[in-house]
Amino acid sequence: MTTKTVNIPKINCGHCTGTIEREVSELEGVNSVTANKDNKTATIDWDETTIKWEQISELLEEIGFPSVD
Ligand SMILES: [Cu+2]
């Protein structure tokens, strides 16, 4: 399992964090997603054999919350 915390500047409220958590956790291979509205980050834990970071990053962009490393 791989874990990464990324900055997502477009997070503004609990609705944003809910969307990110719901959408990203639907990806196969993603084990957990915790988004934080106070410091505008998301911590994502995934299984590298099932999904690559690039795919997660792409989804974040698609739903309007691009990540910044
Ligand atoms: Cu919001």
Coordinates of N, CA, C and O and ligand atoms in Angstrom, one line a residue:
M1 N 0.8 -1.2 0.0 CA 0.0 0.0 0.0 C 0.9 1.2 0.0 O 1.9 1.3 0.6
T2 N 0.4 2.3 -0.7 CA 1.1 3.5 -0.8 C 0.2 4.6 -0.3 O -1.0 4.6 -0.6
T3 N 0.8 5.6 0.4 CA 0.0 6.7 0.9 C 0.7 8.0 0.5 O 1.9 8.1 0.5
K4 N -0.2 8.9 0.2 CA 0.3 10.2 -0.2 C -0.6 11.3 0.3 O -1.8 11.1 0.2
T5 N -0.1 12.4 0.7 CA -0.9 13.6 1.1 C -0.6 14.7 0.1 O 0.6 15.0 -0.1
V6 N -1.6 15.2 -0.6 CA -1.4 16.2 -1.6 C -2.2 17.5 -1.2 O -3.3 17.4 -0.5
N7 N -1.8 18.6 -1.7 CA -2.5 19.9 -1.5 C -3.6 20.0 -2.6 O -3.3 19.7 -3.8
I8 N -4.8 20.4 -2.2 CA -5.8 20.6 -3.2 C -6.4 22.0 -2.9 O -7.3 22.1 -2.1
P9 N -5.9 23.0 -3.5 CA -6.2 24.4 -3.2 C -7.7 24.7 -3.3 O -8.2 25.6 -2.7
K10 N -8.4 24.0 -4.2 CA -9.8 24.3 -4.5 C -10.8 23.8 -3.4 O -12.0 24.0 -3.4
I11 N -10.3 23.1 -2.4 CA -11.1 22.7 -1.3 C -11.6 23.9 -0.5 O -10.7 24.7 0.0
N12 N -12.9 24.1 -0.3 CA -13.4 25.3 0.4 C -14.3 24.9 1.6 O -14.4 25.7 2.5
C13 N -14.9 23.8 1.5 CA -15.8 23.4 2.6 C -16.0 21.9 2.7 O -15.4 21.2 2.0
G14 N -16.9 21.5 3.6 CA -17.1 20.1 3.9 C -17.8 19.4 2.7 O -17.7 18.2 2.6
H15 N -18.4 20.2 1.9 CA -19.0 19.6 0.7 C -17.9 19.2 -0.3 O -18.0 18.1 -0.9
C16 N -16.9 20.0 -0.5 CA -15.8 19.7 -1.3 C -15.1 18.4 -0.8 O -14.8 17.5 -1.6
T17 N -14.8 18.3 0.5 CA -14.1 17.2 1.0 C -15.0 15.9 0.8 O -14.5 14.8 0.5
G18 N -16.3 16.1 1.0 CA -17.2 14.9 0.8 C -17.2 14.4 -0.6 O -17.2 13.2 -0.9
T19 N -17.2 15.3 -1.6 CA -17.1 14.9 -3.0 C -15.8 14.2 -3.3 O -15.8 13.1 -3.9
I20 N -14.7 14.7 -2.8 CA -13.4 14.1 -3.1 C -13.4 12.7 -2.4 O -13.0 11.7 -3.1
E21 N -13.8 12.6 -1.2 CA -13.8 11.3 -0.5 C -14.7 10.3 -1.3 O -14.3 9.1 -1.5
R22 N -15.9 10.7 -1.7 CA -16.8 9.8 -2.3 C -16.3 9.3 -3.7 O -16.2 8.2 -4.0
E23 N -15.8 10.3 -4.5 CA -15.4 10.0 -5.8 C -14.1 9.2 -5.9 O -14.0 8.2 -6.6
V24 N -13.1 9.6 -5.1 CA -11.9 8.9 -5.2 C -12.0 7.5 -4.6 O -11.4 6.5 -5.1
S25 N -12.8 7.3 -3.5 CA -12.9 6.0 -2.9 C -13.6 5.0 -3.8 O -13.5 3.8 -3.6
E26 N -14.3 5.5 -4.9 CA -14.9 4.6 -5.8 C -13.9 3.9 -6.7 O -14.3 2.9 -7.4
L27 N -12.7 4.5 -6.9 CA -11.7 3.9 -7.7 C -11.3 2.5 -7.2 O -11.0 2.4 -6.0
E28 N -11.2 1.5 -8.0 CA -10.7 0.2 -7.6 C -9.3 0.3 -7.2 O -8.5 0.9 -8.0
G29 N -8.9 -0.2 -6.1 CA -7.5 -0.1 -5.7 C -7.2 1.0 -4.6 O -6.2 1.0 -4.0
V30 N -8.2 1.9 -4.5 CA -8.1 2.9 -3.5 C -8.6 2.4 -2.1 O -9.8 2.0 -2.1
N31 N -7.8 2.4 -1.1 CA -8.2 1.9 0.2 C -8.9 2.9 1.1 O -9.8 2.6 1.8
S32 N -8.3 4.1 1.1 CA -8.9 5.1 1.9 C -8.6 6.5 1.4 O -7.6 6.7 0.8
V33 N -9.5 7.4 1.7 CA -9.3 8.8 1.3 C -9.8 9.7 2.4 O -11.0 9.5 2.9
T34 N -9.0 10.6 2.9 CA -9.4 11.5 3.9 C -9.1 12.9 3.5 O -7.9 13.2 3.3
A35 N -10.1 13.7 3.2 CA -9.8 15.1 2.8 C -10.0 16.0 4.0 O -10.9 15.8 4.9
N36 N -9.2 17.1 4.1 CA -9.2 18.0 5.2 C -9.5 19.4 4.7 O -8.7 19.9 3.9
K37 N -10.6 20.0 5.1 CA -10.9 21.4 4.6 C -10.1 22.5 5.3 O -9.9 23.5 4.7
D38 N -9.6 22.2 6.5 CA -8.8 23.3 7.1 C -7.4 23.5 6.5 O -7.0 24.7 6.4
N39 N -6.7 22.4 6.2 CA -5.4 22.7 5.5 C -5.5 22.3 4.0 O -4.4 22.3 3.4
K40 N -6.7 22.1 3.5 CA -6.8 21.9 2.0 C -5.9 20.8 1.5 O -5.1 21.0 0.6
T41 N -6.0 19.6 2.1 CA -5.2 18.5 1.7 C -6.1 17.2 1.6 O -7.2 17.2 2.1
A42 N -5.6 16.2 0.9 CA -6.2 14.9 0.9 C -5.1 13.9 1.1 O -4.1 13.9 0.5
T43 N -5.4 12.9 2.0 CA -4.5 11.8 2.2 C -5.2 10.6 1.6 O -6.3 10.2 2.0
I44 N -4.5 10.0 0.6 CA -5.0 8.9 -0.1 C -4.1 7.7 0.0 O -2.9 7.8 0.0
D45 N -4.7 6.5 0.3 CA -4.0 5.3 0.4 C -4.5 4.3 -0.7 O -5.7 4.1 -0.8
W46 N -3.6 3.8 -1.5 CA -4.0 2.9 -2.6 C -3.0 1.8 -2.7 O -1.9 1.8 -2.2
D47 N -3.5 0.8 -3.5 CA -2.7 -0.4 -3.8 C -2.1 -0.3 -5.2 O -2.7 -0.3 -6.2
E48 N -0.8 -0.1 -5.1 CA 0.0 0.2 -6.3 C -0.1 -0.9 -7.4 O 0.1 -0.6 -8.6
T49 N -0.5 -2.1 -7.0 CA -0.6 -3.2 -8.0 C -1.9 -3.0 -8.8 O -2.1 -3.6 -9.9
T50 N -2.9 -2.3 -8.3 CA -4.2 -2.2 -8.9 C -4.3 -0.8 -9.6 O -5.0 -0.8 -10.7
I51 N -3.8 0.2 -9.0 CA -4.0 1.5 -9.6 C -2.7 2.4 -9.4 O -2.0 2.2 -8.4
K52 N -2.5 3.3 -10.4 CA -1.3 4.2 -10.3 C -1.8 5.6 -9.9 O -2.9 6.0 -10.1
W53 N -0.8 6.3 -9.3 CA -1.1 7.6 -8.8 C -1.7 8.5 -10.0 O -2.6 9.3 -9.8
E54 N -1.1 8.3 -11.2 CA -1.6 9.1 -12.3 C -3.1 9.0 -12.5 O -3.7 10.0 -12.9
Q55 N -3.6 7.9 -12.3 CA -5.1 7.7 -12.5 C -5.9 8.4 -11.4 O -7.0 9.0 -11.7
I56 N -5.4 8.4 -10.2 CA -6.1 9.1 -9.1 C -6.0 10.6 -9.4 O -7.0 11.3 -9.3
S57 N -4.8 11.0 -9.8 CA -4.6 12.4 -10.1 C -5.5 12.9 -11.2 O -6.1 14.0 -11.1
E58 N -5.7 12.1 -12.2 CA -6.6 12.4 -13.3 C -8.0 12.6 -12.9 O -8.7 13.5 -13.3
L59 N -8.5 11.7 -12.0 CA -9.8 11.8 -11.5 C -10.0 13.0 -10.7 O -11.0 13.7 -10.9
L60 N -9.0 13.4 -9.9 CA -9.2 14.6 -9.1 C -9.3 15.8 -10.1 O -10.1 16.7 -9.8
E61 N -8.6 15.8 -11.2 CA -8.7 16.9 -12.1 C -10.1 16.9 -12.7 O -10.8 18.0 -12.9
E62 N -10.6 15.7 -13.1 CA -11.9 15.6 -13.7 C -13.0 16.1 -12.9 O -14.0 16.7 -13.4
I63 N -12.9 15.9 -11.6 CA -14.0 16.3 -10.7 C -13.8 17.8 -10.2 O -14.6 18.3 -9.3
G64 N -12.8 18.4 -10.7 CA -12.6 19.9 -10.4 C -11.7 20.2 -9.2 O -11.7 21.3 -8.7
F65 N -11.0 19.2 -8.7 CA -10.1 19.4 -7.6 C -8.7 18.9 -7.9 O -8.2 18.0 -7.3
P66 N -8.0 19.6 -8.8 CA -6.7 19.2 -9.1 C -5.7 19.2 -7.9 O -5.9 20.2 -7.1
S67 N -4.8 18.3 -7.9 CA -3.9 18.3 -6.7 C -2.6 18.9 -7.1 O -2.2 19.0 -8.3
V68 N -1.9 19.5 -6.1 CA -0.6 20.1 -6.3 C 0.3 19.4 -5.4 O 0.1 19.3 -4.2
D69 N 1.4 18.9 -5.9 CA 2.4 18.1 -5.1 C 3.2 19.1 -4.3 O 3.5 20.2 -4.7
Ligands
CU1 CU -16.9 23.1 -0.9

